Amino acid sequence: MRTRRAALGTIAGAVSLALALSACGETSESSSGSVDGTIGIAMPTRASERWLTDGKSVVKDLESKGYKTKLVYGDDDPKAQVAQVADLVAQGVDALIIAAIDNKSLNGVLQKAADADIPVISYDRLILGSANVDYYVSFDNEQVGRQQARFIIEKLGLEDGKGPFNIELFAGSPDDNNTRYFYDGSMHLLQPYLDSKQLVVRSGETSLDKVTTLRWDGATAQKRMSRILSKSYNGKTVDAVLSPYDGISLGVLAAVKEYGYGPDGKDLPIVTGQDAELASVKSIIAGEQSQTVYKDLRELATVAANMADDLLKGRTPRINNRRGYKNGVKDVPAYLLQPASVDKTNYSYVLAGYYTAEQLK
């Protein structure tokens, strides 16, 4: 077991701030059998089904290895998450697994973790601007975007020369590093069709800074889609919407339904998504949302738990990407998992074992 550093004493003052924000805070502290150490897990929000799954899965895997866990949720408040991580450091956790809310807000507290000799694993969202990120675990984020774009290309028949079609573009939160990877992956495949005018963005909003959705919020996406339809689609039809995440997808669908799309009106546009959240899978089965990208969060949790276990037991964690993820200060060694595209034709076998038949009714 690692010896705790005297440096922990210098950060004790952060505890009071963290406790003041306890409404956003710790949701789990547990152990199983003999204890090999304590690992702090900081997740971004309880508002999304996927992050609840991530938290539970990481805790389960770590407990199976004999670790105690301290799981906290920042509830989309970057300052609260900073305070929570400071509290975990002050408590003397042996390692940190962090899915950042704001990828640049944690630099100061990660320095405190480094001073206390606490390794940091960046979980799914790469933490930027800090040398004190030891490893990164995620999915191949550019591949996620490519799968979304490929689905649109195939469904519209763009490779066969069909078009022009109207498309609108949505991206994730501007403070999440994954947003750029998803968008770049999509645009790598879609840009040639935009250049040839087979795809037309009637709103004119195509640059990343114009299409982001703060905190990946579905209601924010719904408002933007409604504005676009009102301003740019009088007498016109939107044929496809590039959506990077299921919550955004459902917001987009709510907006287009209000503008007469659906069974009794215009055909619903092709709408992509990500995370295979239950509500979106049901929407796909019902013929509304068109596609999502499935990322097995159980596998991601297992990789993170194995990585933490390796670090604390003096082993070199397994990685498969050494220089592809730069956080502005260093190349963060990473392990990337592969996502899978899901639509109405394949959901039953791609998601076999992830959801029960009863859940999908």
GROMACS .gro file of C-alpha atoms in nm:
model
  361
    1MET     CA    1   0.000   0.000   0.000
    2ARG     CA    2   0.126   0.345  -0.078
    3THR     CA    3   0.242   0.573   0.203
    4ARG     CA    4   0.030   0.888   0.227
    5ARG     CA    5   0.223   1.206   0.172
    6ALA     CA    6   0.253   1.480   0.431
    7ALA     CA    7   0.131   1.704   0.153
    8LEU     CA    8  -0.224   1.596   0.232
    9GLY     CA    9  -0.222   1.833   0.524
   10THR     CA   10  -0.181   2.134   0.301
   11ILE     CA   11  -0.512   2.071   0.127
   12ALA     CA   12  -0.730   2.005   0.428
   13GLY     CA   13  -0.885   2.348   0.385
   14ALA     CA   14  -1.055   2.227   0.070
   15VAL     CA   15  -1.268   1.986   0.271
   16SER     CA   16  -1.500   2.251   0.413
   17LEU     CA   17  -1.584   2.379   0.066
   18ALA     CA   18  -1.651   2.028  -0.059
   19LEU     CA   19  -1.879   1.953   0.236
   20ALA     CA   20  -2.072   2.273   0.170
   21LEU     CA   21  -2.148   2.135  -0.173
   22SER     CA   22  -2.250   1.793  -0.046
   23ALA     CA   23  -2.584   1.812  -0.224
   24CYS     CA   24  -2.389   1.737  -0.539
   25GLY     CA   25  -2.164   1.497  -0.365
   26GLU     CA   26  -2.079   1.155  -0.244
   27THR     CA   27  -2.323   0.878  -0.327
   28SER     CA   28  -2.129   0.565  -0.240
   29GLU     CA   29  -1.869   0.447   0.005
   30SER     CA   30  -1.832   0.075   0.023
   31SER     CA   31  -1.590  -0.212   0.048
   32SER     CA   32  -1.574  -0.584  -0.013
   33GLY     CA   33  -1.376  -0.829   0.199
   34SER     CA   34  -1.010  -0.746   0.243
   35VAL     CA   35  -0.927  -0.389   0.144
   36ASP     CA   36  -0.642  -0.308  -0.094
   37GLY     CA   37  -0.701   0.068  -0.081
   38THR     CA   38  -0.957   0.335  -0.155
   39ILE     CA   39  -1.027   0.480  -0.499
   40GLY     CA   40  -1.212   0.804  -0.556
   41ILE     CA   41  -1.450   0.818  -0.853
   42ALA     CA   42  -1.578   1.155  -0.974
   43MET     CA   43  -1.861   1.141  -1.229
   44PRO     CA   44  -2.013   1.447  -1.398
   45THR     CA   45  -2.390   1.417  -1.358
   46ARG     CA   46  -2.682   1.209  -1.242
   47ALA     CA   47  -2.905   1.363  -1.509
   48SER     CA   48  -2.792   1.113  -1.773
   49GLU     CA   49  -2.863   0.742  -1.758
   50ARG     CA   50  -2.520   0.658  -1.894
   51TRP     CA   51  -2.328   0.826  -1.610
   52LEU     CA   52  -2.531   0.642  -1.349
   53THR     CA   53  -2.436   0.320  -1.526
   54ASP     CA   54  -2.070   0.424  -1.541
   55GLY     CA   55  -2.058   0.502  -1.170
   56LYS     CA   56  -2.221   0.176  -1.063
   57SER     CA   57  -2.006  -0.028  -1.301
   58VAL     CA   58  -1.675   0.123  -1.188
   59VAL     CA   59  -1.768   0.072  -0.823
   60LYS     CA   60  -1.868  -0.290  -0.887
   61ASP     CA   61  -1.543  -0.372  -1.068
   62LEU     CA   62  -1.322  -0.207  -0.807
   63GLU     CA   63  -1.504  -0.372  -0.517
   64SER     CA   64  -1.457  -0.710  -0.685
   65LYS     CA   65  -1.083  -0.643  -0.670
   66GLY     CA   66  -1.093  -0.565  -0.298
   67TYR     CA   67  -1.097  -0.184  -0.306
   68LYS     CA   68  -1.310   0.058  -0.113
   69THR     CA   69  -1.471   0.325  -0.330
   70LYS     CA   70  -1.587   0.681  -0.286
   71LEU     CA   71  -1.822   0.778  -0.568
   72VAL     CA   72  -1.929   1.140  -0.616
   73TYR     CA   73  -2.139   1.316  -0.878
   74GLY     CA   74  -2.080   1.680  -0.965
   75ASP     CA   75  -2.430   1.733  -1.110
   76ASP     CA   76  -2.298   1.944  -1.399
   77ASP     CA   77  -2.136   2.201  -1.168
   78PRO     CA   78  -1.761   2.232  -1.243
   79LYS     CA   79  -1.688   2.414  -0.916
   80ALA     CA   80  -1.864   2.144  -0.719
   81GLN     CA   81  -1.659   1.877  -0.894
   82VAL     CA   82  -1.334   2.057  -0.816
   83ALA     CA   83  -1.434   2.072  -0.450
   84GLN     CA   84  -1.531   1.706  -0.451
   85VAL     CA   85  -1.197   1.599  -0.597
   86ALA     CA   86  -1.016   1.819  -0.344
   87ASP     CA   87  -1.210   1.644  -0.070
   88LEU     CA   88  -1.117   1.302  -0.206
   89VAL     CA   89  -0.751   1.403  -0.213
   90ALA     CA   90  -0.774   1.535   0.143
   91GLN     CA   91  -0.930   1.208   0.255
   92GLY     CA   92  -0.625   1.025   0.122
   93VAL     CA   93  -0.765   0.813  -0.157
   94ASP     CA   94  -0.506   0.600  -0.332
   95ALA     CA   95  -0.613   0.679  -0.690
   96LEU     CA   96  -0.864   0.895  -0.873
   97ILE     CA   97  -1.088   0.811  -1.169
   98ILE     CA   98  -1.238   1.133  -1.304
   99ALA     CA   99  -1.493   1.204  -1.576
  100ALA     CA  100  -1.460   1.580  -1.599
  101ILE     CA  101  -1.748   1.824  -1.629
  102ASP     CA  102  -1.522   2.103  -1.754
  103ASN     CA  103  -1.203   1.960  -1.897
  104LYS     CA  104  -0.993   2.262  -1.799
  105SER     CA  105  -1.122   2.332  -1.448
  106LEU     CA  106  -0.933   2.062  -1.258
  107ASN     CA  107  -0.572   2.170  -1.308
  108GLY     CA  108  -0.520   2.313  -0.959
  109VAL     CA  109  -0.671   2.022  -0.772
  110LEU     CA  110  -0.484   1.770  -0.988
  111GLN     CA  111  -0.160   1.936  -0.882
  112LYS     CA  112  -0.265   1.868  -0.523
  113ALA     CA  113  -0.329   1.506  -0.618
  114ALA     CA  114   0.017   1.485  -0.774
  115ASP     CA  115   0.175   1.639  -0.463
  116ALA     CA  116   0.004   1.365  -0.263
  117ASP     CA  117   0.128   1.097  -0.505
  118ILE     CA  118  -0.225   1.006  -0.616
  119PRO     CA  119  -0.243   0.878  -0.976
  120VAL     CA  120  -0.522   1.013  -1.195
  121ILE     CA  121  -0.712   0.826  -1.465
  122SER     CA  122  -0.914   1.048  -1.698
  123TYR     CA  123  -1.238   0.862  -1.766
  124ASP     CA  124  -1.407   0.897  -2.107
  125ARG     CA  125  -1.347   1.274  -2.121
  126LEU     CA  126  -0.983   1.379  -2.152
  127ILE     CA  127  -0.874   1.636  -1.894
  128LEU     CA  128  -0.685   1.917  -2.065
  129GLY     CA  129  -0.399   2.143  -1.965
  130SER     CA  130  -0.254   1.933  -1.685
  131ALA     CA  131   0.061   1.725  -1.668
  132ASN     CA  132  -0.096   1.535  -1.380
  133VAL     CA  133  -0.316   1.306  -1.587
  134ASP     CA  134  -0.155   0.964  -1.589
  135TYR     CA  135  -0.383   0.764  -1.819
  136TYR     CA  136  -0.696   0.799  -2.026
  137VAL     CA  137  -0.969   0.540  -2.090
  138SER     CA  138  -1.239   0.597  -2.349
  139PHE     CA  139  -1.384   0.480  -2.677
  140ASP     CA  140  -1.248   0.563  -3.021
  141ASN     CA  141  -1.423   0.898  -3.032
  142GLU     CA  142  -1.352   0.983  -3.394
  143GLN     CA  143  -1.497   0.644  -3.489
  144VAL     CA  144  -1.818   0.739  -3.305
  145GLY     CA  145  -1.854   1.043  -3.532
  146ARG     CA  146  -1.771   0.841  -3.841
  147GLN     CA  147  -2.038   0.585  -3.760
  148GLN     CA  148  -2.298   0.859  -3.723
  149ALA     CA  149  -2.195   1.019  -4.053
  150ARG     CA  150  -2.178   0.686  -4.234
  151PHE     CA  151  -2.533   0.608  -4.131
  152ILE     CA  152  -2.657   0.937  -4.278
  153ILE     CA  153  -2.460   0.884  -4.599
  154GLU     CA  154  -2.600   0.534  -4.648
  155LYS     CA  155  -2.960   0.619  -4.563
  156LEU     CA  156  -2.968   0.920  -4.795
  157GLY     CA  157  -2.792   0.734  -5.077
  158LEU     CA  158  -2.526   1.003  -5.110
  159GLU     CA  159  -2.268   0.765  -5.252
  160ASP     CA  160  -2.517   0.691  -5.533
  161GLY     CA  161  -2.536   1.060  -5.619
  162LYS     CA  162  -2.874   1.128  -5.460
  163GLY     CA  163  -2.957   1.473  -5.330
  164PRO     CA  164  -2.959   1.753  -5.253
  165PHE     CA  165  -3.079   1.699  -4.897
  166ASN     CA  166  -3.110   1.942  -4.609
  167ILE     CA  167  -2.912   1.861  -4.296
  168GLU     CA  168  -2.850   2.036  -3.964
  169LEU     CA  169  -2.549   1.978  -3.742
  170PHE     CA  170  -2.534   1.945  -3.365
  171ALA     CA  171  -2.230   1.890  -3.146
  172GLY     CA  172  -2.171   1.824  -2.778
  173SER     CA  173  -2.067   2.051  -2.494
  174PRO     CA  174  -1.790   2.302  -2.575
  175ASP     CA  175  -1.606   2.219  -2.252
  176ASP     CA  176  -1.586   1.846  -2.330
  177ASN     CA  177  -1.279   1.745  -2.529
  178ASN     CA  178  -1.470   1.454  -2.685
  179THR     CA  179  -1.696   1.701  -2.866
  180ARG     CA  180  -1.421   1.790  -3.111
  181TYR     CA  181  -1.334   1.427  -3.181
  182PHE     CA  182  -1.697   1.331  -3.247
  183TYR     CA  183  -1.748   1.631  -3.473
  184ASP     CA  184  -1.421   1.593  -3.662
  185GLY     CA  185  -1.495   1.225  -3.721
  186SER     CA  186  -1.837   1.307  -3.863
  187MET     CA  187  -1.724   1.597  -4.076
  188HIS     CA  188  -1.438   1.398  -4.225
  189LEU     CA  189  -1.706   1.196  -4.406
  190LEU     CA  190  -1.978   1.459  -4.448
  191GLN     CA  191  -1.767   1.752  -4.570
  192PRO     CA  192  -1.727   1.625  -4.930
  193TYR     CA  193  -2.106   1.611  -4.965
  194LEU     CA  194  -2.139   1.961  -4.820
  195ASP     CA  195  -1.879   2.082  -5.067
  196SER     CA  196  -2.065   1.919  -5.359
  197LYS     CA  197  -2.401   2.061  -5.236
  198GLN     CA  198  -2.552   1.714  -5.201
  199LEU     CA  199  -2.595   1.818  -4.839
  200VAL     CA  200  -2.714   2.169  -4.757
  201VAL     CA  201  -2.713   2.327  -4.411
  202ARG     CA  202  -2.991   2.583  -4.453
  203SER     CA  203  -2.917   2.749  -4.119
  204GLY     CA  204  -2.561   2.817  -4.231
  205GLU     CA  205  -2.440   2.697  -3.890
  206THR     CA  206  -2.154   2.459  -3.962
  207SER     CA  207  -1.850   2.562  -3.757
  208LEU     CA  208  -1.801   2.380  -3.430
  209ASP     CA  209  -1.842   2.695  -3.221
  210LYS     CA  210  -2.188   2.749  -3.374
  211VAL     CA  211  -2.327   2.400  -3.321
  212THR     CA  212  -2.221   2.298  -2.969
  213THR     CA  213  -2.476   2.216  -2.698
  214LEU     CA  214  -2.373   2.318  -2.346
  215ARG     CA  215  -2.374   2.022  -2.103
  216TRP     CA  216  -2.515   1.802  -2.381
  217ASP     CA  217  -2.857   1.926  -2.274
  218GLY     CA  218  -3.161   1.800  -2.465
  219ALA     CA  219  -3.376   2.103  -2.382
  220THR     CA  220  -3.105   2.335  -2.515
  221ALA     CA  221  -3.090   2.129  -2.835
  222GLN     CA  222  -3.468   2.142  -2.869
  223LYS     CA  223  -3.469   2.522  -2.845
  224ARG     CA  224  -3.194   2.553  -3.106
  225MET     CA  225  -3.368   2.311  -3.344
  226SER     CA  226  -3.694   2.504  -3.306
  227ARG     CA  227  -3.516   2.829  -3.384
  228ILE     CA  228  -3.354   2.678  -3.693
  229LEU     CA  229  -3.684   2.540  -3.822
  230SER     CA  230  -3.860   2.870  -3.767
  231LYS     CA  231  -3.588   3.076  -3.933
  232SER     CA  232  -3.462   2.854  -4.214
  233TYR     CA  233  -3.726   2.595  -4.305
  234ASN     CA  234  -4.043   2.781  -4.399
  235GLY     CA  235  -4.173   2.567  -4.684
  236LYS     CA  236  -3.866   2.343  -4.667
  237THR     CA  237  -3.798   2.007  -4.507
  238VAL     CA  238  -3.504   1.897  -4.296
  239ASP     CA  239  -3.393   1.551  -4.410
  240ALA     CA  240  -3.123   1.466  -4.156
  241VAL     CA  241  -2.981   1.588  -3.827
  242LEU     CA  242  -2.633   1.496  -3.710
  243SER     CA  243  -2.676   1.451  -3.336
  244PRO     CA  244  -2.383   1.337  -3.123
  245TYR     CA  245  -2.577   1.211  -2.819
  246ASP     CA  246  -2.913   1.050  -2.744
  247GLY     CA  247  -3.031   1.325  -2.509
  248ILE     CA  248  -2.973   1.581  -2.783
  249SER     CA  249  -3.143   1.350  -3.033
  250LEU     CA  250  -3.463   1.334  -2.829
  251GLY     CA  251  -3.459   1.711  -2.796
  252VAL     CA  252  -3.426   1.746  -3.173
  253LEU     CA  253  -3.711   1.502  -3.229
  254ALA     CA  254  -3.934   1.693  -2.987
  255ALA     CA  255  -3.868   2.010  -3.185
  256VAL     CA  256  -3.940   1.864  -3.529
  257LYS     CA  257  -4.262   1.703  -3.404
  258GLU     CA  258  -4.381   2.046  -3.295
  259TYR     CA  259  -4.323   2.162  -3.653
  260GLY     CA  260  -4.540   1.896  -3.813
  261TYR     CA  261  -4.300   1.606  -3.859
  262GLY     CA  262  -4.421   1.260  -3.772
  263PRO     CA  263  -4.681   0.998  -3.871
  264ASP     CA  264  -4.947   1.253  -3.967
  265GLY     CA  265  -4.717   1.502  -4.133
  266LYS     CA  266  -4.375   1.527  -4.292
  267ASP     CA  267  -4.140   1.231  -4.265
  268LEU     CA  268  -3.918   1.250  -3.959
  269PRO     CA  269  -3.558   1.335  -4.048
  270ILE     CA  270  -3.278   1.088  -4.002
  271VAL     CA  271  -3.148   1.156  -3.650
  272THR     CA  272  -2.831   0.995  -3.517
  273GLY     CA  273  -2.726   0.956  -3.155
  274GLN     CA  274  -2.482   0.806  -2.907
  275ASP     CA  275  -2.481   0.597  -2.589
  276ALA     CA  276  -2.777   0.366  -2.664
  277GLU     CA  277  -2.971   0.506  -2.371
  278LEU     CA  278  -3.292   0.314  -2.307
  279ALA     CA  279  -3.527   0.596  -2.410
  280SER     CA  280  -3.347   0.632  -2.742
  281VAL     CA  281  -3.337   0.259  -2.811
  282LYS     CA  282  -3.713   0.254  -2.756
  283SER     CA  283  -3.743   0.552  -2.989
  284ILE     CA  284  -3.545   0.362  -3.255
  285ILE     CA  285  -3.771   0.059  -3.216
  286ALA     CA  286  -4.072   0.291  -3.255
  287GLY     CA  287  -3.930   0.431  -3.579
  288GLU     CA  288  -3.846   0.781  -3.455
  289GLN     CA  289  -3.475   0.822  -3.370
  290SER     CA  290  -3.285   0.654  -3.652
  291GLN     CA  291  -2.954   0.543  -3.503
  292THR     CA  292  -2.736   0.550  -3.196
  293VAL     CA  293  -2.378   0.448  -3.121
  294TYR     CA  294  -2.348   0.180  -2.856
  295LYS     CA  295  -2.056   0.195  -2.616
  296ASP     CA  296  -2.049  -0.088  -2.366
  297LEU     CA  297  -1.997   0.106  -2.045
  298ARG     CA  298  -1.934  -0.215  -1.856
  299GLU     CA  299  -1.622  -0.270  -2.064
  300LEU     CA  300  -1.508   0.088  -2.009
  301ALA     CA  301  -1.552   0.051  -1.634
  302THR     CA  302  -1.353  -0.273  -1.637
  303VAL     CA  303  -1.065  -0.111  -1.824
  304ALA     CA  304  -1.058   0.180  -1.576
  305ALA     CA  305  -1.068  -0.054  -1.276
  306ASN     CA  306  -0.791  -0.272  -1.418
  307MET     CA  307  -0.581   0.035  -1.489
  308ALA     CA  308  -0.620   0.163  -1.132
  309ASP     CA  309  -0.538  -0.182  -0.995
  310ASP     CA  310  -0.225  -0.203  -1.209
  311LEU     CA  311  -0.107   0.140  -1.099
  312LEU     CA  312  -0.151   0.065  -0.730
  313LYS     CA  313   0.018  -0.273  -0.758
  314GLY     CA  314   0.321  -0.146  -0.945
  315ARG     CA  315   0.229  -0.287  -1.286
  316THR     CA  316   0.229  -0.099  -1.615
  317PRO     CA  317  -0.132  -0.056  -1.732
  318ARG     CA  318  -0.224  -0.190  -2.072
  319ILE     CA  319  -0.269   0.079  -2.339
  320ASN     CA  320  -0.336   0.075  -2.714
  321ASN     CA  321  -0.284   0.442  -2.799
  322ARG     CA  322   0.029   0.618  -2.684
  323ARG     CA  323   0.029   0.952  -2.866
  324GLY     CA  324  -0.316   1.007  -3.014
  325TYR     CA  325  -0.458   1.203  -2.721
  326LYS     CA  326  -0.275   1.526  -2.645
  327ASN     CA  327  -0.408   1.735  -2.360
  328GLY     CA  328  -0.208   2.048  -2.436
  329VAL     CA  329   0.073   1.958  -2.198
  330LYS     CA  330   0.149   1.594  -2.269
  331ASP     CA  331   0.054   1.291  -2.474
  332VAL     CA  332  -0.171   1.097  -2.239
  333PRO     CA  333  -0.135   0.719  -2.284
  334ALA     CA  334  -0.477   0.575  -2.353
  335TYR     CA  335  -0.680   0.262  -2.388
  336LEU     CA  336  -0.957   0.298  -2.644
  337LEU     CA  337  -1.254   0.067  -2.693
  338GLN     CA  338  -1.451   0.030  -3.016
  339PRO     CA  339  -1.811   0.152  -3.049
  340ALA     CA  340  -2.089  -0.008  -3.255
  341SER     CA  341  -2.361   0.151  -3.468
  342VAL     CA  342  -2.715   0.053  -3.371
  343ASP     CA  343  -3.038   0.095  -3.565
  344LYS     CA  344  -3.373  -0.080  -3.598
  345THR     CA  345  -3.222  -0.364  -3.803
  346ASN     CA  346  -2.959  -0.475  -3.552
  347TYR     CA  347  -3.046  -0.351  -3.202
  348SER     CA  348  -3.169  -0.691  -3.083
  349TYR     CA  349  -2.833  -0.862  -3.126
  350VAL     CA  350  -2.593  -0.569  -3.076
  351LEU     CA  351  -2.758  -0.490  -2.742
  352ALA     CA  352  -2.817  -0.853  -2.641
  353GLY     CA  353  -2.740  -0.882  -2.271
  354TYR     CA  354  -2.732  -0.505  -2.219
  355TYR     CA  355  -3.109  -0.456  -2.199
  356THR     CA  356  -3.372  -0.719  -2.131
  357ALA     CA  357  -3.666  -0.776  -2.363
  358GLU     CA  358  -3.890  -0.648  -2.083
  359GLN     CA  359  -3.697  -0.318  -2.064
  360LEU     CA  360  -3.737  -0.264  -2.437
  361LYS     CA  361  -4.115  -0.301  -2.435
   0.00000   0.00000   0.00000
